């Protein structure tokens, strides 16, 4: 809770990428360039991919997909990506109530993304990352399964809400993110 000096230098430490843009520490502990330092072409590429991923999850995967976590918070609060965030999050409400069936569904959804030409990275049996190429090196869309077991709603990776009322999520609504 104060200034710390590492040496006798009279300047502050800056953690930046090779282009001089400030870096943040993301939820995985990796250094990333946040949206606040990214260019418009990168945000547009990610928005295009979000549209594509949501459509594929719905049309090919048969799940009700929606913005989640930081992407949803940024859209609701300011209508744009949170400047210190570095990826987009989407989730879906599975119709399955067995964790094994939810996992199988998540793997099937991942295969849809792979067939569409995306590279993916799996976090667990019920969440994965879709890598989106962009002009500045790539962004990601995390895809999280949501499901209900014995009245408790679970949203990967760490949300559990007992006495879940499906009307809290469905029907899905609309929110504007970066003008879309």
CSV table of C-alpha atoms in Angstrom, one decimal, residues 56-152:
chain,number,residue,atom,x,y,z
A,56,UNK,CA,-22.3,-21.5,-33.9
A,57,UNK,CA,-23.1,-22.4,-30.3
A,58,UNK,CA,-26.8,-21.6,-30.9
A,59,UNK,CA,-27.2,-22.9,-34.5
A,60,UNK,CA,-24.9,-25.9,-34.6
A,61,UNK,CA,-24.6,-26.7,-30.9
A,62,UNK,CA,-28.2,-26.1,-29.9
A,63,UNK,CA,-27.3,-24.2,-26.8
A,64,UNK,CA,-28.5,-20.8,-25.5
A,65,UNK,CA,-25.3,-18.8,-25.4
A,66,UNK,CA,-24.7,-15.3,-23.9
A,67,UNK,CA,-22.0,-12.9,-22.9
A,68,UNK,CA,-20.7,-13.6,-19.4
A,69,UNK,CA,-18.4,-12.3,-16.7
A,70,UNK,CA,-16.2,-9.4,-17.8
A,71,UNK,CA,-17.7,-9.1,-21.3
A,72,UNK,CA,-21.2,-8.9,-19.9
A,73,UNK,CA,-20.2,-6.5,-17.1
A,74,UNK,CA,-18.4,-4.2,-19.6
A,75,UNK,CA,-21.4,-4.2,-22.0
A,76,UNK,CA,-24.0,-3.6,-19.2
A,77,UNK,CA,-21.9,-1.0,-17.3
A,78,UNK,CA,-20.3,1.0,-20.1
A,79,UNK,CA,-21.3,-0.6,-23.5
A,80,UNK,CA,-17.7,-1.5,-24.2
A,81,UNK,CA,-14.9,-3.9,-23.2
A,82,UNK,CA,-13.4,-3.3,-19.8
A,83,UNK,CA,-10.0,-1.6,-20.5
A,84,UNK,CA,-8.1,-3.8,-18.1
A,85,UNK,CA,-9.6,-7.0,-19.4
A,86,UNK,CA,-8.0,-9.0,-22.1
A,87,UNK,CA,-10.5,-11.6,-23.4
A,88,UNK,CA,-14.2,-12.1,-23.9
A,89,UNK,CA,-16.3,-14.6,-22.0
A,90,UNK,CA,-19.4,-16.4,-23.2
A,91,UNK,CA,-21.5,-19.0,-21.5
A,92,UNK,CA,-24.4,-21.2,-22.2
A,93,UNK,CA,-27.1,-22.9,-20.2
A,94,UNK,CA,-27.0,-26.6,-20.9
A,95,UNK,CA,-30.2,-28.6,-20.9
A,96,UNK,CA,-28.3,-31.5,-19.3
A,97,UNK,CA,-28.4,-32.1,-15.6
A,98,UNK,CA,-25.6,-34.7,-15.4
A,99,UNK,CA,-22.1,-33.3,-15.2
A,100,UNK,CA,-20.9,-36.1,-17.5
A,101,UNK,CA,-23.4,-35.1,-20.1
A,102,UNK,CA,-22.5,-31.5,-19.7
A,103,UNK,CA,-18.8,-32.4,-20.3
A,104,UNK,CA,-19.7,-34.4,-23.4
A,105,UNK,CA,-21.7,-31.5,-24.7
A,106,UNK,CA,-18.8,-29.1,-24.1
A,107,UNK,CA,-16.4,-31.3,-26.0
A,108,UNK,CA,-18.9,-31.5,-28.9
A,109,UNK,CA,-19.2,-27.7,-28.9
A,110,UNK,CA,-15.4,-27.4,-29.0
A,111,UNK,CA,-15.3,-29.7,-32.0
A,112,UNK,CA,-17.8,-27.3,-33.7
A,113,UNK,CA,-15.3,-24.5,-33.2
A,114,UNK,CA,-12.4,-26.6,-34.4
A,115,UNK,CA,-14.3,-27.5,-37.6
A,116,UNK,CA,-14.9,-23.8,-38.1
A,117,UNK,CA,-11.2,-23.2,-38.2
A,118,UNK,CA,-10.6,-22.0,-34.7
A,119,UNK,CA,-7.8,-23.2,-32.5
A,120,UNK,CA,-8.9,-24.1,-29.0
A,121,UNK,CA,-7.5,-24.6,-25.5
A,122,UNK,CA,-9.4,-26.7,-22.9
A,123,UNK,CA,-9.5,-25.5,-19.3
A,124,UNK,CA,-11.6,-28.4,-17.9
A,125,UNK,CA,-14.3,-30.8,-19.0
A,126,UNK,CA,-16.8,-28.0,-19.2
A,127,UNK,CA,-14.9,-24.9,-20.4
A,128,UNK,CA,-12.6,-24.1,-23.2
A,129,UNK,CA,-10.9,-21.1,-24.9
A,130,UNK,CA,-11.4,-20.2,-28.6
A,131,UNK,CA,-8.3,-18.4,-30.0
A,132,UNK,CA,-9.2,-15.6,-32.3
A,133,UNK,CA,-6.5,-14.3,-34.7
A,134,UNK,CA,-6.3,-10.5,-34.8
A,135,UNK,CA,-4.0,-7.8,-36.1
A,136,UNK,CA,-2.2,-7.6,-32.8
A,137,UNK,CA,-1.4,-11.2,-32.1
A,138,UNK,CA,-4.7,-12.9,-31.0
A,139,UNK,CA,-7.4,-12.7,-28.4
A,140,UNK,CA,-9.5,-15.4,-26.8
A,141,UNK,CA,-13.1,-16.1,-26.2
A,142,UNK,CA,-13.7,-18.3,-23.1
A,143,UNK,CA,-16.7,-20.6,-23.4
A,144,UNK,CA,-18.2,-21.7,-20.1
A,145,UNK,CA,-20.8,-24.3,-19.5
A,146,UNK,CA,-23.7,-23.5,-17.2
A,147,UNK,CA,-25.9,-26.2,-15.9
A,148,UNK,CA,-28.4,-27.1,-13.1
A,149,UNK,CA,-28.1,-30.1,-10.8
A,150,UNK,CA,-30.6,-30.6,-8.0
A,151,UNK,CA,-31.7,-27.0,-8.1
A,152,UNK,CA,-28.2,-25.5,-8.0
